[in-house]
Coordinates of C-alpha atoms in Angstrom, one line a residue:
M1 CA 0.2 0.1 -0.3
L2 CA 1.4 3.6 -1.0
R3 CA 2.0 5.6 2.1
I4 CA 1.9 9.4 1.8
P5 CA 4.6 11.2 3.1
K6 CA 4.3 13.1 6.7
W7 CA 5.5 16.4 5.1
Y8 CA 2.4 16.1 2.3
K9 CA -0.4 15.6 4.9
Q10 CA 0.7 18.4 7.0
W11 CA 1.0 21.0 3.8
S12 CA -2.5 19.9 2.5
A13 CA -3.9 20.5 5.9
D14 CA -2.3 23.8 6.4
N15 CA -3.3 24.5 2.4
P16 CA -6.4 22.6 1.9
T17 CA -7.3 24.6 -1.4
K18 CA -3.7 24.2 -2.9
L19 CA -3.4 20.9 -4.2
Y20 CA -2.5 21.4 -8.0
G21 CA 0.9 23.0 -7.5
P22 CA 3.0 20.0 -5.7
G23 CA 1.0 17.8 -8.2
I24 CA 2.2 19.5 -11.3
V25 CA 5.5 19.8 -10.1
V26 CA 5.9 16.0 -9.0
G27 CA 4.2 14.9 -12.4
T28 CA 6.8 17.3 -14.4
I29 CA 9.6 15.9 -12.4
G30 CA 8.6 12.2 -13.0
F31 CA 7.6 12.8 -16.8
A32 CA 11.2 14.1 -17.2
V33 CA 13.1 11.2 -15.4
I34 CA 11.0 9.0 -17.7
V35 CA 11.9 10.8 -20.9
A36 CA 15.6 10.8 -19.8
V37 CA 15.6 7.1 -18.9
S38 CA 14.0 6.2 -22.2
A39 CA 16.6 8.5 -24.1
V40 CA 19.5 6.6 -22.5
V41 CA 18.0 3.2 -23.1
F42 CA 16.3 3.2 -26.5
T43 CA 18.8 6.2 -28.3
N44 CA 21.7 6.2 -26.1
P45 CA 23.4 9.2 -27.3
Y46 CA 26.8 8.2 -25.8
K47 CA 26.6 4.9 -27.5
T48 CA 30.2 3.5 -28.5
T49 CA 31.4 1.2 -31.4
D50 CA 34.7 -0.9 -31.1
F51 CA 37.0 -1.9 -33.4
Q52 CA 39.0 -4.6 -32.3
T53 CA 43.0 -4.2 -33.3
G54 CA 44.7 -7.0 -31.4
P55 CA 44.3 -10.0 -29.4
R56 CA 41.1 -10.0 -27.1
G57 CA 41.7 -9.4 -23.2
I58 CA 44.4 -6.8 -23.4
G59 CA 42.5 -3.6 -24.5
M60 CA 43.8 -3.2 -27.8
A61 CA 40.5 -1.7 -29.4
V62 CA 39.6 1.7 -30.7
S63 CA 36.4 3.1 -29.3
K64 CA 34.4 6.1 -30.7
F65 CA 30.9 7.4 -30.2
V66 CA 28.3 6.4 -32.4
K67 CA 26.7 10.0 -32.4
D68 CA 30.0 11.6 -34.1
N69 CA 30.3 9.0 -36.8
P70 CA 33.8 9.0 -36.4
Q71 CA 34.6 7.3 -39.9
D72 CA 32.4 9.0 -42.5
D73 CA 34.2 10.8 -45.2
P74 CA 31.9 13.5 -46.3
Y75 CA 33.7 14.1 -49.4
A76 CA 32.4 10.9 -50.7
A77 CA 28.6 12.6 -51.2
Q78 CA 30.2 15.0 -53.2
Y79 CA 31.9 12.7 -55.5
V80 CA 30.8 12.7 -59.4
A81 CA 32.1 9.8 -61.1
Y82 CA 31.4 11.0 -64.7
E83 CA 30.3 7.6 -66.3
R84 CA 31.7 6.5 -70.0
V85 CA 29.8 7.4 -72.7
E86 CA 28.6 5.3 -75.8
V87 CA 30.6 5.9 -79.1
P88 CA 29.5 4.6 -82.5
E89 CA 32.0 2.4 -84.5
G90 CA 34.6 4.3 -85.9
T91 CA 35.0 6.8 -83.8
P92 CA 38.6 8.3 -83.6
T93 CA 41.2 7.9 -80.9
A94 CA 42.2 10.9 -78.9
A95 CA 45.3 10.7 -80.8
E96 CA 44.1 10.7 -84.0
A97 CA 41.7 13.7 -83.1
Y98 CA 44.7 15.9 -81.2
G99 CA 47.5 14.7 -82.8
D100 CA 51.0 13.4 -80.9
S101 CA 51.0 16.0 -78.4
V102 CA 48.5 14.2 -76.4
V103 CA 50.0 13.2 -73.1
A104 CA 47.9 10.4 -71.9
F105 CA 45.3 8.1 -73.1
G106 CA 45.9 8.7 -76.7
D107 CA 44.3 5.2 -77.6
M108 CA 41.0 5.9 -75.9
D109 CA 38.3 7.1 -78.2
Q110 CA 37.8 10.7 -78.4
A111 CA 34.7 11.2 -76.9
N112 CA 35.5 9.2 -73.6
F113 CA 38.9 11.2 -73.8
D114 CA 36.7 14.4 -73.4
Q115 CA 34.7 12.9 -70.8
L116 CA 37.7 11.8 -68.7
T117 CA 39.2 15.3 -68.9
K118 CA 36.0 16.8 -68.1
A119 CA 36.1 14.5 -64.7
M120 CA 39.6 15.7 -64.0
S121 CA 38.6 19.0 -64.3
E122 CA 35.8 18.5 -62.0
W123 CA 38.1 16.5 -59.4
T124 CA 41.2 19.0 -59.4
G125 CA 39.0 22.3 -59.6
A126 CA 41.3 22.8 -62.5
D127 CA 41.0 23.4 -66.2
I128 CA 42.7 20.1 -67.3
V129 CA 44.1 19.8 -70.8
L130 CA 45.7 16.5 -72.0
Y131 CA 47.0 17.8 -75.3
D132 CA 48.9 20.9 -76.8
N133 CA 45.8 23.2 -77.9
G134 CA 48.3 26.0 -78.6
E135 CA 46.8 27.5 -75.1
V136 CA 48.4 25.5 -72.6
D137 CA 51.2 26.2 -70.6
A138 CA 54.1 23.6 -71.7
N139 CA 55.1 23.1 -67.7
M140 CA 51.4 22.7 -66.5
L141 CA 51.0 20.1 -69.6
E142 CA 53.9 18.2 -68.0
V143 CA 52.7 18.7 -64.5
T144 CA 49.3 17.1 -65.7
Q145 CA 51.1 14.0 -67.4
N146 CA 53.2 13.6 -64.3
C147 CA 49.9 13.6 -62.2
I148 CA 48.6 10.7 -64.6
E149 CA 51.5 8.8 -64.2
L150 CA 51.6 9.0 -60.4
T151 CA 48.0 7.7 -60.2
Q152 CA 48.6 5.0 -62.4
Y153 CA 51.8 4.1 -60.3
L154 CA 49.8 4.3 -56.9
N155 CA 47.2 1.9 -58.4
T156 CA 49.6 -0.6 -59.9
D157 CA 53.1 -0.5 -57.9
W158 CA 51.2 0.2 -54.6
D159 CA 48.5 -1.6 -55.5
G160 CA 49.0 -3.4 -52.0
H161 CA 48.1 -0.2 -50.0
N162 CA 45.8 1.5 -52.5
L163 CA 44.0 -1.7 -53.3
A164 CA 42.9 -1.1 -56.9
S165 CA 42.7 -4.6 -57.6
D166 CA 40.3 -5.2 -54.6
G167 CA 37.9 -2.4 -55.8
R168 CA 39.2 0.7 -54.2
G169 CA 42.2 2.6 -55.7
V170 CA 42.6 6.0 -56.4
N171 CA 42.1 9.1 -58.5
C172 CA 42.8 12.7 -58.8
Y173 CA 39.8 13.4 -56.7
T174 CA 41.1 11.2 -53.8
C175 CA 43.9 14.0 -53.2
H176 CA 42.6 17.3 -54.8
R177 CA 39.1 17.0 -53.4
G178 CA 38.0 19.6 -56.1
E179 CA 40.8 21.8 -55.5
P180 CA 43.8 22.6 -57.6
I181 CA 46.3 22.2 -54.6
P182 CA 45.1 19.1 -52.5
P183 CA 43.8 20.6 -49.3
Q184 CA 45.9 18.2 -47.1
S185 CA 49.4 18.6 -49.3
W186 CA 51.9 19.8 -47.1
F187 CA 55.0 22.3 -47.3
K188 CA 58.6 22.5 -45.6
A189 CA 57.9 24.9 -42.7
G190 CA 61.6 25.9 -42.3
A191 CA 62.8 27.4 -39.2
V192 CA 59.9 28.5 -37.3
N193 CA 61.7 30.6 -34.7
A194 CA 63.9 32.9 -36.5
S195 CA 66.0 33.8 -33.2
A196 CA 67.3 30.3 -32.6
T197 CA 69.2 27.4 -34.3
G198 CA 69.1 23.6 -34.2
W199 CA 66.0 21.9 -32.5
A200 CA 65.1 24.9 -31.0
A201 CA 64.4 26.5 -34.2
I202 CA 62.1 24.1 -35.3
Q203 CA 59.9 23.4 -32.4
N204 CA 57.7 25.1 -29.7
R205 CA 55.6 27.3 -32.0
V206 CA 52.0 26.7 -33.2
M207 CA 51.5 26.8 -36.8
L208 CA 47.9 27.8 -37.9
D209 CA 48.6 27.7 -41.4
N210 CA 47.0 24.5 -42.4
K211 CA 50.0 23.4 -45.1
Y212 CA 52.7 23.7 -42.1
T213 CA 51.0 21.9 -39.4
Q214 CA 52.6 18.8 -39.4
S215 CA 53.2 19.2 -35.6
E216 CA 49.6 19.3 -35.1
F217 CA 49.2 22.2 -33.0
T218 CA 51.5 20.8 -30.5
S219 CA 55.2 22.1 -29.4
L220 CA 56.5 19.0 -30.9
P221 CA 59.5 19.6 -34.0
V222 CA 57.6 20.6 -37.3
D223 CA 59.7 18.8 -39.5
A224 CA 58.7 15.3 -38.8
V225 CA 56.9 14.5 -41.8
E226 CA 59.6 16.1 -43.8
K227 CA 62.4 14.2 -42.0
F228 CA 60.5 11.0 -42.5
L229 CA 58.2 11.0 -45.4
L230 CA 60.7 13.0 -47.8
D231 CA 64.2 12.5 -46.6
G232 CA 63.6 8.8 -45.3
E233 CA 65.2 9.0 -42.2
S234 CA 64.7 5.9 -39.6
I235 CA 61.5 6.1 -37.6
K236 CA 62.9 5.4 -33.9
V237 CA 61.8 6.1 -30.5
H238 CA 64.4 4.0 -28.6
D239 CA 66.5 1.2 -28.3
L240 CA 65.9 0.3 -24.8
E241 CA 69.8 1.4 -24.3
S242 CA 70.4 3.6 -21.0
R243 CA 71.1 7.3 -22.5
V244 CA 72.6 8.7 -19.3
N245 CA 75.8 9.5 -20.7
T246 CA 74.8 10.2 -24.4
L247 CA 77.6 9.6 -26.9
P248 CA 78.1 10.9 -30.3
G249 CA 75.7 9.5 -32.7
D250 CA 73.2 8.4 -30.1
P251 CA 69.5 9.3 -30.7
T252 CA 68.3 12.3 -28.4
W253 CA 65.0 12.9 -26.6
Q254 CA 64.7 15.4 -29.5
N255 CA 64.8 12.3 -31.9
A256 CA 61.9 10.8 -29.9
E257 CA 59.9 14.1 -30.0
R258 CA 60.3 14.1 -33.7
T259 CA 59.0 10.5 -34.1
F260 CA 55.9 11.4 -31.5
S261 CA 55.2 14.3 -33.8
L262 CA 55.1 11.9 -36.9
M263 CA 52.9 9.5 -34.7
N264 CA 50.6 12.2 -33.7
H265 CA 50.1 13.2 -37.6
Q266 CA 49.4 9.4 -38.1
S267 CA 46.6 9.2 -35.7
N268 CA 44.9 12.4 -36.3
S269 CA 44.9 11.4 -40.0
L270 CA 43.0 8.5 -39.5
D271 CA 41.5 9.7 -36.2
V272 CA 42.7 6.3 -34.6
G273 CA 44.5 6.1 -31.4
C274 CA 48.2 4.1 -30.6
V275 CA 46.6 0.8 -30.1
Y276 CA 45.3 1.0 -33.8
C277 CA 48.7 0.0 -34.9
H278 CA 50.9 -0.9 -31.5
N279 CA 50.5 -3.1 -28.5
T280 CA 51.1 0.0 -25.8
R281 CA 53.1 -2.6 -23.5
A282 CA 55.8 -2.8 -26.4
F283 CA 55.9 -0.2 -28.8
Y284 CA 59.4 -0.9 -29.8
D285 CA 58.5 -4.7 -30.5
G286 CA 57.5 -5.4 -33.9
T287 CA 56.5 -9.1 -33.3
Q288 CA 53.4 -7.5 -30.9
V289 CA 51.9 -5.0 -33.2
T290 CA 48.5 -5.4 -35.2
P291 CA 48.0 -6.2 -39.0
Q292 CA 47.4 -2.5 -39.4
W293 CA 51.2 -1.9 -38.6
S294 CA 52.5 -3.2 -41.4
S295 CA 49.8 -1.3 -43.7
T296 CA 51.3 1.7 -42.1
I297 CA 54.6 0.9 -42.7
T298 CA 53.8 0.2 -46.3
A299 CA 52.4 3.8 -46.7
Q300 CA 55.3 5.5 -45.1
Q301 CA 57.8 3.8 -47.9
M302 CA 54.9 4.6 -50.4
L303 CA 55.0 8.4 -49.3
I304 CA 58.8 8.4 -49.4
D305 CA 58.9 7.2 -52.9
I306 CA 56.3 9.7 -54.3
N307 CA 57.6 12.6 -52.2
Q308 CA 60.9 12.0 -53.9
Y309 CA 60.5 11.2 -57.4
Y310 CA 57.3 12.4 -58.4
L311 CA 56.3 15.7 -55.9
E312 CA 59.3 17.3 -54.8
P313 CA 60.7 17.5 -58.4
R314 CA 57.7 19.6 -59.6
A315 CA 59.1 22.7 -57.9
E316 CA 60.9 23.3 -61.2
L317 CA 57.8 23.0 -63.2
L318 CA 55.2 25.1 -61.1
P319 CA 54.4 28.8 -61.0
A320 CA 56.0 30.6 -57.4
S321 CA 52.3 30.8 -56.5
S322 CA 51.9 27.3 -56.2
L323 CA 55.1 26.8 -54.0
G324 CA 55.7 27.0 -50.3
D325 CA 57.5 29.6 -48.4
E326 CA 60.8 27.5 -48.9
G327 CA 60.4 27.2 -52.7
D328 CA 59.2 23.5 -52.5
A329 CA 55.9 21.8 -54.4
G330 CA 53.3 20.6 -52.1
K331 CA 53.7 16.9 -51.0
A332 CA 51.7 14.0 -49.7
N333 CA 51.4 12.8 -46.1
C334 CA 48.7 10.3 -44.7
A335 CA 46.4 13.2 -44.3
T336 CA 46.4 14.1 -47.8
C337 CA 44.4 10.9 -48.8
H338 CA 42.9 9.7 -45.5
M339 CA 41.6 13.3 -44.3
G340 CA 40.7 11.9 -40.9
V341 CA 39.2 8.5 -41.8
V342 CA 40.8 4.8 -42.3
S343 CA 38.9 4.5 -45.5
P344 CA 39.2 7.5 -47.9
L345 CA 36.0 8.3 -49.7
N346 CA 34.4 5.4 -47.4
G347 CA 36.3 3.0 -49.7
R348 CA 34.7 3.8 -52.9
N349 CA 36.1 2.3 -56.0
M350 CA 37.8 5.3 -57.6
V351 CA 38.7 3.3 -60.8
A352 CA 35.6 1.5 -61.5
E353 CA 34.6 3.9 -64.7
W354 CA 37.9 4.8 -65.7
P355 CA 40.2 1.6 -65.1
E356 CA 42.5 3.4 -67.4
L357 CA 43.9 5.2 -64.0
A358 CA 44.8 1.7 -63.0
A359 CA 46.8 1.1 -66.0
P360 CA 50.6 -0.1 -65.8
L361 CA 53.0 2.5 -66.7
E362 CA 54.1 2.4 -70.4

């Protein structure tokens, strides 16, 4: 039997005509509690999703709030594939229509050559020309040819990472996202503290310009991407040896900070944590890592390769307005393609309509 509280009986006796006020308050509070409990039980705004990265039972998992939709690439909804067009028999090839100056896809029929040119212009936000039409700058024509060769190279020689043969791959849009300069390309930052030299000149400075933020707004060295993904220096935190008495040639704590800066960049680029690749009890032990670690190592080698042989040399061809403060061309890092998700463009097949972009280089 429900017992009425004594305070309520006394209040009712003292206020015999004021019964509605307390009833409304109690009813409102009760309704609010029911709504809140129902929201948590049935919609749970703080529900998480977990991705297991290593053996069960040791906490190797990446957790994210479902409400944040953490692995959705918004650019995927903006992508326009440009379907191939039907052509009548006897349609001339691009080389036959435009001459020997065609820099790529000369064997493709003229109609689809024009369609692909239109697609590439949309994907890059630039007026792409694939042959000498008498107006195009010769240097830019060479850059365009270089871009196409790079795309084919990524889809063939680096297929193990880009997975063109598995229905993914890359095309111009993967990096450019509709802009002439890919929004996540990077340039050398140089000395960010002009009054200092050595290690002090390249750290402890927040870099607000997106193209120079390789240190991800930390006080860590700003040249990590340059040293590791362009120069190809060894990525290493420590070797378990005591460094109380540092000798010439020994790694320093600044070297460790530079590695932390790269790891920070990679984590932010994919929106994952350390355990996506590492077992945190033994960062240094390659036998205790996850499968994703191997993919990351492959990606690092791929970036060194394309930065050295395709992207850095473009500085001689590009106009000054397209170069960084150090006079270098834009280059690629993890964020250039991933842009905050593990699968760029939600894993869409980027060469389905135009397999020529995944054709081996001739």
